[in-house]
CSV table of C-alpha atoms in Angstrom, one decimal:
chain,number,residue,atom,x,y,z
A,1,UNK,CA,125.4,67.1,125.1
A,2,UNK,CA,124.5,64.4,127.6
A,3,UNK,CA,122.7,67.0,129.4
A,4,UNK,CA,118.9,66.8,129.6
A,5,UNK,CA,117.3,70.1,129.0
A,6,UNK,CA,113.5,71.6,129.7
A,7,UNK,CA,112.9,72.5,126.3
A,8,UNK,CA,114.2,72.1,122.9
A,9,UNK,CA,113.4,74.5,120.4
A,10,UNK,CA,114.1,73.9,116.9
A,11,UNK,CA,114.5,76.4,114.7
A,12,UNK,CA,115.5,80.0,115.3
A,13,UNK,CA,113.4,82.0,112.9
A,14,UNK,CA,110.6,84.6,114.5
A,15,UNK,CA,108.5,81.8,116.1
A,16,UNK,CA,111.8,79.8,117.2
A,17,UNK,CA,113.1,83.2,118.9
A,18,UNK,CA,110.1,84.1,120.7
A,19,UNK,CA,109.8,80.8,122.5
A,20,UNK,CA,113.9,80.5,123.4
A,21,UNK,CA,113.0,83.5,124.8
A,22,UNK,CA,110.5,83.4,127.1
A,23,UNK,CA,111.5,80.1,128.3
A,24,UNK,CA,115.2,80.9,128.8
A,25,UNK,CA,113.6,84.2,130.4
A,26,UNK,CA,112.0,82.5,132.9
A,27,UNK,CA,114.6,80.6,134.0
A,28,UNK,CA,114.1,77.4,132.3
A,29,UNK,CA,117.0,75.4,130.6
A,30,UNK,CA,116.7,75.5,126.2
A,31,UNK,CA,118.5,74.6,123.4
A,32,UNK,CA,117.8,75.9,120.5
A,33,UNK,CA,119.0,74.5,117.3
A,34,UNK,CA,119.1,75.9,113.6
A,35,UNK,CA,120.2,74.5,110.8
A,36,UNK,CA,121.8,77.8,108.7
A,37,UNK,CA,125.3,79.5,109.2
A,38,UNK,CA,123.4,81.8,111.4
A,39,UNK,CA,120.0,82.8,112.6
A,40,UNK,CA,118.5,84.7,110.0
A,41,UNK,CA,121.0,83.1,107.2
A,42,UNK,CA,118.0,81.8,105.0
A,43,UNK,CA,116.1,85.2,105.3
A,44,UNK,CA,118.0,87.5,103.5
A,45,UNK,CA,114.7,89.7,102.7
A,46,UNK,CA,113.1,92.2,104.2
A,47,UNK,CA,109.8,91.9,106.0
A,48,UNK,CA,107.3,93.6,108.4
A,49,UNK,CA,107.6,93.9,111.9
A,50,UNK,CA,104.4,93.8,114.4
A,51,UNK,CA,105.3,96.3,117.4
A,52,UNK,CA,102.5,94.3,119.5
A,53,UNK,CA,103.9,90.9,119.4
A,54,UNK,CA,107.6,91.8,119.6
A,55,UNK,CA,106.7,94.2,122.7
A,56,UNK,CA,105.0,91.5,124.6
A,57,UNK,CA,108.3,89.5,124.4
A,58,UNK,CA,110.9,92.3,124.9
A,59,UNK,CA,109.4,95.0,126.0
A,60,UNK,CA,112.2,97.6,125.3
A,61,UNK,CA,113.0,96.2,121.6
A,62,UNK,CA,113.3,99.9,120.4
A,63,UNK,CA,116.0,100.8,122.5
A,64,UNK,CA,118.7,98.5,120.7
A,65,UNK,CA,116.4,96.5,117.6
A,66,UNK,CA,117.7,96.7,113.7
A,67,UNK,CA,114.9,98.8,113.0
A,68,UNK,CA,114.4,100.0,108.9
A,69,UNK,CA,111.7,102.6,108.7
A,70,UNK,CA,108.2,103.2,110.9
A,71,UNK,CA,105.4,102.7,108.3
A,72,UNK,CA,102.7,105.6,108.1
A,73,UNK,CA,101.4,105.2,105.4
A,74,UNK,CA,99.7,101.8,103.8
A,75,UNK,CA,98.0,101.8,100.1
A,76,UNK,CA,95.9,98.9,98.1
A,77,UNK,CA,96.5,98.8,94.4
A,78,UNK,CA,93.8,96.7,92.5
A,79,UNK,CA,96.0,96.1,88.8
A,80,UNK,CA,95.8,95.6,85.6
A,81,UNK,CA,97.8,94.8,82.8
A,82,UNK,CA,98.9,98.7,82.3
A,83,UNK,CA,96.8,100.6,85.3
A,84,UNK,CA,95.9,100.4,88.9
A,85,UNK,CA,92.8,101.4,91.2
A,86,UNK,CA,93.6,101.8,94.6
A,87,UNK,CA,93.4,103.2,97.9
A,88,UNK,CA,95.8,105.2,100.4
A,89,UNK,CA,95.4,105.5,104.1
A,90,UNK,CA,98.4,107.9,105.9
A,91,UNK,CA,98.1,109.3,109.2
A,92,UNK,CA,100.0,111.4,111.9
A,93,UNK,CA,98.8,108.9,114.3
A,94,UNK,CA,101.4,106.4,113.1
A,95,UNK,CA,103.8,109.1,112.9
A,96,UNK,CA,103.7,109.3,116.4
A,97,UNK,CA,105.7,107.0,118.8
A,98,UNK,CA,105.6,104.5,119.9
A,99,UNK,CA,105.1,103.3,116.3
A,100,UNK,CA,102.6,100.5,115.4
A,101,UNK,CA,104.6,98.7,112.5
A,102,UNK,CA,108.5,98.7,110.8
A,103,UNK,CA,110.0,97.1,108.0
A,104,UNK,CA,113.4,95.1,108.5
A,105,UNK,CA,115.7,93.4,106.9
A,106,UNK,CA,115.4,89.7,108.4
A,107,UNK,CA,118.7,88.6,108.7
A,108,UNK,CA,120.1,91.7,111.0
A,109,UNK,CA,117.0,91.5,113.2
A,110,UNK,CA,117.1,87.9,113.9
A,111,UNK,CA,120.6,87.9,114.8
A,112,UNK,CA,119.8,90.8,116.7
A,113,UNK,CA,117.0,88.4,118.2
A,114,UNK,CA,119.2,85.6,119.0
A,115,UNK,CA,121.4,87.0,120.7
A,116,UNK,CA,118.5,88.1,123.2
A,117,UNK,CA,117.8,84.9,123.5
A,118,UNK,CA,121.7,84.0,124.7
A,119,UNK,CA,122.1,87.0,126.9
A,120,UNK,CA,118.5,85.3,128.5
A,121,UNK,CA,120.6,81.9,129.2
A,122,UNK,CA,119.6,79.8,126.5
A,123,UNK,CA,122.3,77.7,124.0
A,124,UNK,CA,122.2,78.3,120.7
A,125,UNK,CA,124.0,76.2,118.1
A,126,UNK,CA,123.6,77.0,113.9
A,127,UNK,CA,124.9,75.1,111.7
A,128,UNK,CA,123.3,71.7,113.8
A,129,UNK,CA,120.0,69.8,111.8
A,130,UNK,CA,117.7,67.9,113.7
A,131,UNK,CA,117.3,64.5,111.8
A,132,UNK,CA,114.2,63.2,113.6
A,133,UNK,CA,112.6,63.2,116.7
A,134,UNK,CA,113.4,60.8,119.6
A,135,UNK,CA,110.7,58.7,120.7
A,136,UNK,CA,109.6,56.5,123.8
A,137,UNK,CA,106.4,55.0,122.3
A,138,UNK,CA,104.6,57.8,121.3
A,139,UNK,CA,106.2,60.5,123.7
A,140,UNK,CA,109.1,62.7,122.3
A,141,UNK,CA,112.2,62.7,124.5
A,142,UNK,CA,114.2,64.9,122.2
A,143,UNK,CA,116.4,65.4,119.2
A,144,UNK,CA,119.1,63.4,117.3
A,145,UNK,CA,121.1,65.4,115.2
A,146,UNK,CA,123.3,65.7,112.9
A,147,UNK,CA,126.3,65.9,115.1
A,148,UNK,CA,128.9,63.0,116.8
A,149,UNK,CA,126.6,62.5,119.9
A,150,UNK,CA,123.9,64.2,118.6
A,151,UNK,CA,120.8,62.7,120.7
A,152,UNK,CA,120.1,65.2,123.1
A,153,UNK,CA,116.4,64.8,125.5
A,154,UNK,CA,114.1,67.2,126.7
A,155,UNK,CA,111.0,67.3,128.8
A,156,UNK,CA,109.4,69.2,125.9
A,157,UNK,CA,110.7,70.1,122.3
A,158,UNK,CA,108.9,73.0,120.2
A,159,UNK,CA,108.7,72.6,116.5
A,160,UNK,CA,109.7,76.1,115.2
A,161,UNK,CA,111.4,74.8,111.8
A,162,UNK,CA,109.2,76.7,109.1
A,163,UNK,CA,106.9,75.3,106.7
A,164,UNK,CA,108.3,72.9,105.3
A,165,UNK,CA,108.1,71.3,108.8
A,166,UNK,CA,109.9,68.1,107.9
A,167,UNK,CA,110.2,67.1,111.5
A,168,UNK,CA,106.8,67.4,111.9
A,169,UNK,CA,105.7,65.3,109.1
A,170,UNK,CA,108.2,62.3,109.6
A,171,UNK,CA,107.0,61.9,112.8
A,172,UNK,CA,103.6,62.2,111.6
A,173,UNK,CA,102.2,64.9,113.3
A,174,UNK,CA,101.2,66.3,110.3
A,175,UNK,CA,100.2,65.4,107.0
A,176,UNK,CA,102.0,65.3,103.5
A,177,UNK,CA,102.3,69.6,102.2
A,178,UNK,CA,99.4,70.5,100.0
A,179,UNK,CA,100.2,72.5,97.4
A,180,UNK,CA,96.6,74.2,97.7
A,181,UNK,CA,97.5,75.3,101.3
A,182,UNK,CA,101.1,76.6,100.5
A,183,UNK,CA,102.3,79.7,98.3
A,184,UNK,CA,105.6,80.2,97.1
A,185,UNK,CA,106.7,84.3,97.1
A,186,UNK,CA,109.6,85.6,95.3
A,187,UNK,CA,111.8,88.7,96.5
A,188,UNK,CA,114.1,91.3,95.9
A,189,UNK,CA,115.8,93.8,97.7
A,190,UNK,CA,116.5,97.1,95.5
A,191,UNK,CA,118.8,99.2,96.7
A,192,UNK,CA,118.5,103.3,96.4
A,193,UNK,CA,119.9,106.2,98.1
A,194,UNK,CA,117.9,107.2,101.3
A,195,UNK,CA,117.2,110.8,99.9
A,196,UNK,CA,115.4,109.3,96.3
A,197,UNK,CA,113.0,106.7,98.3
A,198,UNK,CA,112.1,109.8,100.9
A,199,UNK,CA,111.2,112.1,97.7
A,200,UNK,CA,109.7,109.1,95.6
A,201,UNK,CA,107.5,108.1,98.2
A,202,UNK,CA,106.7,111.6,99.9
A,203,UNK,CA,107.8,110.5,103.2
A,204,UNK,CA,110.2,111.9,105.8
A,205,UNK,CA,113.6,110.3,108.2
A,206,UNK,CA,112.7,107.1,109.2
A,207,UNK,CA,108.7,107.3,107.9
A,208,UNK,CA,107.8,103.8,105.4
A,209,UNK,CA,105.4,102.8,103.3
A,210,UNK,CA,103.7,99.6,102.5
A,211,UNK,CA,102.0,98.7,99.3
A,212,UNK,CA,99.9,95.9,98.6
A,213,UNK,CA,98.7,94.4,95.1
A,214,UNK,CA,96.1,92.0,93.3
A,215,UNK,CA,94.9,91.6,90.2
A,216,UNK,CA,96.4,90.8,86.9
A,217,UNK,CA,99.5,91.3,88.7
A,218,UNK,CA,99.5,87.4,89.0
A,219,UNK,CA,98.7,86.2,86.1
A,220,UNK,CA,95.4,84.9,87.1
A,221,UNK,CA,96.8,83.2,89.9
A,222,UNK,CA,95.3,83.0,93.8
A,223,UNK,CA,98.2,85.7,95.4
A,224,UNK,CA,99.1,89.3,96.3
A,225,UNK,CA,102.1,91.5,95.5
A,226,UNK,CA,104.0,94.0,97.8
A,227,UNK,CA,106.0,96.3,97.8
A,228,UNK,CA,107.8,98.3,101.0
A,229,UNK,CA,109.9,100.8,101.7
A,230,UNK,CA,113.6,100.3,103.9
A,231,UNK,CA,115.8,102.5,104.8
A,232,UNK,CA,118.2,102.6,101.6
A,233,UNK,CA,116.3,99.8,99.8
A,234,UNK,CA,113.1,98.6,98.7
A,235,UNK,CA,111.5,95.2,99.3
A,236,UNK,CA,109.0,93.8,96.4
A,237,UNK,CA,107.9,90.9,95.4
A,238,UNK,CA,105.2,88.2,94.7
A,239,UNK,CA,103.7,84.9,96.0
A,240,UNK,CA,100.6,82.7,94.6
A,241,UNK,CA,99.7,79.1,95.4
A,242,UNK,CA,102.0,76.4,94.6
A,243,UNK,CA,99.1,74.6,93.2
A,244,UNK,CA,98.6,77.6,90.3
A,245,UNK,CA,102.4,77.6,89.9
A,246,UNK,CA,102.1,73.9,88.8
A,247,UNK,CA,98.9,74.4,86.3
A,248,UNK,CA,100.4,77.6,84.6
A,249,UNK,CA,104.0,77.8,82.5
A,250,UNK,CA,105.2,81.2,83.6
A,251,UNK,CA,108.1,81.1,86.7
A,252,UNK,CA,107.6,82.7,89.9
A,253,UNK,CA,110.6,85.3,88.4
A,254,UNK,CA,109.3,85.9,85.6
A,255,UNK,CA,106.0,86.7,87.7
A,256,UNK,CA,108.2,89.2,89.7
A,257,UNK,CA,109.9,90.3,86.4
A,258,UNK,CA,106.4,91.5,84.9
A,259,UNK,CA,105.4,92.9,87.8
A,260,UNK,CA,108.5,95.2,87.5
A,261,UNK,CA,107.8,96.4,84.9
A,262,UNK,CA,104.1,97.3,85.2
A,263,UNK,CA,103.4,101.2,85.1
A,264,UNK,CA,102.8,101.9,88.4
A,265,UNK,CA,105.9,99.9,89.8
A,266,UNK,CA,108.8,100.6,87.5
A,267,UNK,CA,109.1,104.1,88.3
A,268,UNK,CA,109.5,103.9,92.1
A,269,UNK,CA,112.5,101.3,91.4
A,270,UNK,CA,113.9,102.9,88.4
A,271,UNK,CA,117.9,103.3,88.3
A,272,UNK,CA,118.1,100.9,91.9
A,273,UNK,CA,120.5,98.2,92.1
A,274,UNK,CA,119.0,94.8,92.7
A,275,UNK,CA,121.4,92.9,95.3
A,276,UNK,CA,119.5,90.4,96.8
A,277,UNK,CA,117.3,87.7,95.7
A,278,UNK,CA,115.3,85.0,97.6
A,279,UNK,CA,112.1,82.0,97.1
A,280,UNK,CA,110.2,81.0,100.2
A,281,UNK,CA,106.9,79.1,100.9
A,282,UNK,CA,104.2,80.5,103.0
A,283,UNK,CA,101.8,78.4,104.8
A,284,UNK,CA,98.4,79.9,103.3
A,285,UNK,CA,95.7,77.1,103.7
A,286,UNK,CA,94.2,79.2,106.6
A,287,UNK,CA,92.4,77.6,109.3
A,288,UNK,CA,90.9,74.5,108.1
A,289,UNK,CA,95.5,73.6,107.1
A,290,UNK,CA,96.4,73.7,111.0
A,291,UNK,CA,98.0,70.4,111.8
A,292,UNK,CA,97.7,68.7,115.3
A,293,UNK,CA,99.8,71.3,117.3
A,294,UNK,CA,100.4,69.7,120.6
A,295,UNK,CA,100.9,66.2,122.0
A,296,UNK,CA,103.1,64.1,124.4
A,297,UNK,CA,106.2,65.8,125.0
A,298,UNK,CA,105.9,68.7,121.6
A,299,UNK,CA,104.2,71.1,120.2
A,300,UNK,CA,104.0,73.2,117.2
A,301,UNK,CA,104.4,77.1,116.5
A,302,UNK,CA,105.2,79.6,113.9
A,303,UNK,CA,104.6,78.5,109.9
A,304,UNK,CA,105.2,75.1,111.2
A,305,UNK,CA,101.6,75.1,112.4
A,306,UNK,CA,100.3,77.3,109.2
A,307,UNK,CA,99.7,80.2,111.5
A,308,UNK,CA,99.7,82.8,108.4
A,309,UNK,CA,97.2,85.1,108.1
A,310,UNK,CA,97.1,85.4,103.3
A,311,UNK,CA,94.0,87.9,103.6
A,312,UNK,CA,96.5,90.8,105.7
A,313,UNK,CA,100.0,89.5,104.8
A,314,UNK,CA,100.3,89.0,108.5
A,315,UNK,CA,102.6,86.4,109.8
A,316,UNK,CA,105.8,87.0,111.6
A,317,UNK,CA,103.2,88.8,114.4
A,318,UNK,CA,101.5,85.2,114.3
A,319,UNK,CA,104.8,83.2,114.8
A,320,UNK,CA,106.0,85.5,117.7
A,321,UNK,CA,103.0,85.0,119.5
A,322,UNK,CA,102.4,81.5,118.7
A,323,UNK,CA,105.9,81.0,120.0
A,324,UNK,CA,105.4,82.9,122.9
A,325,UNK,CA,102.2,81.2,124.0
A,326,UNK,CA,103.8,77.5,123.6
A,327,UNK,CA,106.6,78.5,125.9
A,328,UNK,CA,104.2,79.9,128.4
A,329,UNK,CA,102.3,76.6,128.3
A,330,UNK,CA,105.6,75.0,129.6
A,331,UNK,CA,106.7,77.5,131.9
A,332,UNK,CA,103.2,76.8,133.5
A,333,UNK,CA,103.6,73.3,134.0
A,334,UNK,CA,106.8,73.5,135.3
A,335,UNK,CA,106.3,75.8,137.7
A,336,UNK,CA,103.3,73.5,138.6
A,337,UNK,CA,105.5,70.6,138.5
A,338,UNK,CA,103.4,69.1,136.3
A,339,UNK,CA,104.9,66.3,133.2
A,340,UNK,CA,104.7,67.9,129.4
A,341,UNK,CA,102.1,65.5,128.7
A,342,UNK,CA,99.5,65.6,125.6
A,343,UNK,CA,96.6,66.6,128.0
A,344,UNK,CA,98.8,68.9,130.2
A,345,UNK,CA,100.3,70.6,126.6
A,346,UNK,CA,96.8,71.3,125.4
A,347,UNK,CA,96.7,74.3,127.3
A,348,UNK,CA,98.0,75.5,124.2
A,349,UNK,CA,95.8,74.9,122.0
A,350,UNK,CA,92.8,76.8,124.7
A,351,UNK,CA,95.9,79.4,124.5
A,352,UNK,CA,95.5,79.9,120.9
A,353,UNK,CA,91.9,79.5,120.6
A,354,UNK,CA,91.6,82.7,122.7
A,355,UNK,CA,94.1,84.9,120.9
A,356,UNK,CA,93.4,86.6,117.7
A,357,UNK,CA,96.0,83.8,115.8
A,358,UNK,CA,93.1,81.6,116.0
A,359,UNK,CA,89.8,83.9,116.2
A,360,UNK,CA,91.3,86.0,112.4
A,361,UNK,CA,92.1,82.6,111.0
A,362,UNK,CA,88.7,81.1,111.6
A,363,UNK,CA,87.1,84.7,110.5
A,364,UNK,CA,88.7,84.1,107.1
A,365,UNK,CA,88.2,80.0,107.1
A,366,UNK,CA,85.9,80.3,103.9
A,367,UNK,CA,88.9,82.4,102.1
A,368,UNK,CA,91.1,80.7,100.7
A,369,UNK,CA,88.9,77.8,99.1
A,370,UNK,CA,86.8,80.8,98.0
A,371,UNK,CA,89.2,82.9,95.9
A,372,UNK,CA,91.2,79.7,95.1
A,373,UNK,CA,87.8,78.3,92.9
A,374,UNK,CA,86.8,82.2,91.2
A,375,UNK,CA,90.0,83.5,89.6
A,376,UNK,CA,87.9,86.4,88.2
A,377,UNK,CA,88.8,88.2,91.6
A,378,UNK,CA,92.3,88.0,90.5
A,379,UNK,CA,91.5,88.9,86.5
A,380,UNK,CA,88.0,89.7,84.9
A,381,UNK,CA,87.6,92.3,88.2
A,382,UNK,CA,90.7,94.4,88.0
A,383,UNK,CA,90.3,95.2,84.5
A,384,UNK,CA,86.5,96.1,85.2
A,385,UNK,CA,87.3,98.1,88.0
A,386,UNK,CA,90.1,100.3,85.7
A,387,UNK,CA,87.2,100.6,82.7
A,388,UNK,CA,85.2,102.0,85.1
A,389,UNK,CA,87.7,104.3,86.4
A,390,UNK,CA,89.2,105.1,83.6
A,391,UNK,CA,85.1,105.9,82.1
A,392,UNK,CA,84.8,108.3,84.8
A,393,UNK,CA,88.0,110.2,85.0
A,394,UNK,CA,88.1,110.7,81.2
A,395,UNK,CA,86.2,114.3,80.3
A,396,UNK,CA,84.9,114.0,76.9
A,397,UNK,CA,81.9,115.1,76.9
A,398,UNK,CA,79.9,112.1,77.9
A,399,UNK,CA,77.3,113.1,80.5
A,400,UNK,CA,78.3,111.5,83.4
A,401,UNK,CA,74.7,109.2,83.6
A,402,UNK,CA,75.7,107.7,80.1
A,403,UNK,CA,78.4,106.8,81.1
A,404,UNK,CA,77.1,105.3,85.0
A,405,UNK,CA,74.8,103.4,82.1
A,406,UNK,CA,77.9,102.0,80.1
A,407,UNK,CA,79.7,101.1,83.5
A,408,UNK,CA,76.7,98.8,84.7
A,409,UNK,CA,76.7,97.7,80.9
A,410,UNK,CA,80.2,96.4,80.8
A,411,UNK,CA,80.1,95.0,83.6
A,412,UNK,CA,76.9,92.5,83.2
A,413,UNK,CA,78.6,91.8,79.7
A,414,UNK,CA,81.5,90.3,81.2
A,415,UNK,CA,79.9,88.7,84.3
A,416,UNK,CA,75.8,88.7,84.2
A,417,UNK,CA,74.0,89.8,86.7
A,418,UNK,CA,73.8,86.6,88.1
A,419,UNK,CA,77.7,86.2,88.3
A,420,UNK,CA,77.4,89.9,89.5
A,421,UNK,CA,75.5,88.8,92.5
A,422,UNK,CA,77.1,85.6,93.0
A,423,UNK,CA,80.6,86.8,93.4
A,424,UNK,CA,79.4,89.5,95.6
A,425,UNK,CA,77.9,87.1,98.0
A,426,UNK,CA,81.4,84.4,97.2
A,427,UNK,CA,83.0,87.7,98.6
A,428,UNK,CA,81.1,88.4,101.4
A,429,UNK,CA,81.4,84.1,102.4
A,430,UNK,CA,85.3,85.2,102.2
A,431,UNK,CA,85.7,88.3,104.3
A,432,UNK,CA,82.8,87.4,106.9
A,433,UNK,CA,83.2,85.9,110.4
A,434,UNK,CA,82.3,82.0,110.4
């Protein structure tokens, strides 16, 4: 381990991958370090996978990837305590290949991953954690792990090592986690013969489907819900802000225990057989949370850098290409022989700043301050929006202008028509471009 490498990448989760990768690719020389057994040992779950930003790495991933099911179909469920309002969009156009989104099961795809990034020339070692950074003033040189001769240099070394990030903060490249920026999401894997989750979910060989959730579903709480569908198991689970967690008594599985039992869920898990269970944090501040992400000799990608998307559950998409674009930034400057130096590494930064990463995150910017100070999103509203359903669908001989006239009526009861307009405009502030 006396040898000096190009890069050091630290961690080998989505973010991690994609930048061994595409450095090793290009003929650089990488080490990438993880701490689990094996790549993909903490990530037991299932999860979404974004065709787009995997296909930019390896183009052919199709031909030999631990693929789950193509999703075609995607629904929005608003809920309440015992009902749901919601929204379905399916088409033939995602039936068709090459297919836009899958859902996988995290641990077979990032092994799968890895070793793409060994047959590419890099060295991989698990089971090795970095302690801290190695420093010449304020320039980092490289790694000292936990291993008998465990300082190893680099020209650059790319932080990759999850949310948590602990690297990161000793060094002080970024602050102290705060639990307003972070969620924590609880899920399980239920496992179900192929032929009942095609019938319960109307869907064919291979087809999946995605549902998303809000509402009462957390308790009041700033988070979503989801629920997908794998081959021969389903994925569900939950996540809201650590900060909520701390303020309220219920547990994040008794969250996801509730949730299984709500109406609309139970049935399309009934008589499965929970196997696998597993708590993670997800970097949700948004924009306004990204850290420092480059500077003399490092830089930052993946949920490391809070590159999550909360509004569209979109994040491994943002890792991959995060992790891609930092190993770009060094194959660039070594091909231009130029050092890894803080202004030379900011090339990453103008990088991000003209991919979507950074353009969706500062779309959303407002967000997550916005629903995080008006839980009525997450409580009075679902239950207003089943009433008024629930008004409408009923036939009992109401005409159906009374009963328009008791909807509007319920609803400035519980909210005014001030609060009316000012959570429509505390919604618009959320979802608009900044």
């Amino acid at each position: 381990m006396a040898e000096k490498f190009d890069v050091i990448v630290v961690g080998a989760g989505m973010a991690g991958n994609a930048a061994a990768y595409t450095c090793a690719k290009a003929g650089l020389s990488v080490l990438q370090l993880e701490r689990g057994e094996t790549p993909g040992s903490k990530n037991v779950q299932g999860a979404i996978l974004y065709a787009d930003a995997i296909e930019k790495i390896i183009p052919d991933f199709r031909d030999d990837a631990p693929l789950e099911r193509h999703l075609i179909e995607q629904r929005v469920w608003i809920l309440d305590d015992d009902s749901c309002v919601g929204s379905t969009y399916r088409s033939e156009e995602f039936n068709r290949r090459p297919y836009n989104r899958y859902t996988i099961i995290r641990a077979h795809f990032d092994q799968w991953f890895s070793k793409k990034v060994q047959h590419a020339g890099a060295m991989v070692i698990c089971e090795a954690t970095v302690e801290e950074l190695l420093l010449d003033g304020k320039r980092v040189i490289g790694v000292r792990t936990d291993r008998k001769g465990g300082e190893i240099h680099a020209d650059c070394v790319i932080l990759a090592d999850g949310a948590n990030s602990v690297l990161a903060r000793k060094a002080g490249f970024r602050p102290e986690l705060d639990p307003k920026d972070m969620a924590l999401a609880v899920k399980e894997i239920h496992f179900l013969p192929q032929e009942t989750i095609e019938s319960r979910f109307s869907i064919g060989e291979d087809e999946g489907v995605v549902i998303e959730m809000a509402g009462k579903v957390t308790a009041g709480m700033m988070g979503t819900a989801f629920l997908y569908t794998n081959k021969e198991s389903i994925t569900l689970g939950v996540g809201c802000m650590l900060s909520d967690f701390k303020r309220q008594t219920v547990t994040p599985y008794e969250l996801l225990d509730r949730m299984k039992r709500h109406p609309a869920i139970a049935p399309l898990i009934e008589g499965s057989d929970m196997k696998e269970y597993a708590a993670h944090l997800i970097p949700e501040g948004g924009y306004d949370a990204v850290p420092q992400v480059y500077g003399d000799g490092w830089l930052i990608a993946g949920d490391a850098g809070q590159f999550v998307n909360g509004l569209h559950r979109e994040g491994s998409n943002l890792a991959m290409t995060t992790g891609m674009l930092a190993a770009q930034t060094v194959i660039e400057l070594k091909a231009a022989g130029k050092a890894c130096t803080a202004p030379n590494l900011s090339a990453y930064k103008a990088k991000l700043d003209d991919s979507f990463v950074m353009k969706d995150l500062k779309k959303y910017r407002r967000a997550p301050a916005i629903f995080h100070k008006n839980p009525q999103f997450f409580t009075t509203y679902p239950e207003l929006l089943s009433k008024a359903a629930q008004t409408l669908i009923r036939v009992d001989g109401v005409d159906k202008r009374t009963k328009e006239r008791q909807i509007r009526q319920t609803f400035v009861a519980r909210r005014s028509w001030w609060g009316l307009i000012s959570d429509a405009f505390k919604f618009w502030r959320a979802v608009e471009s900044k």
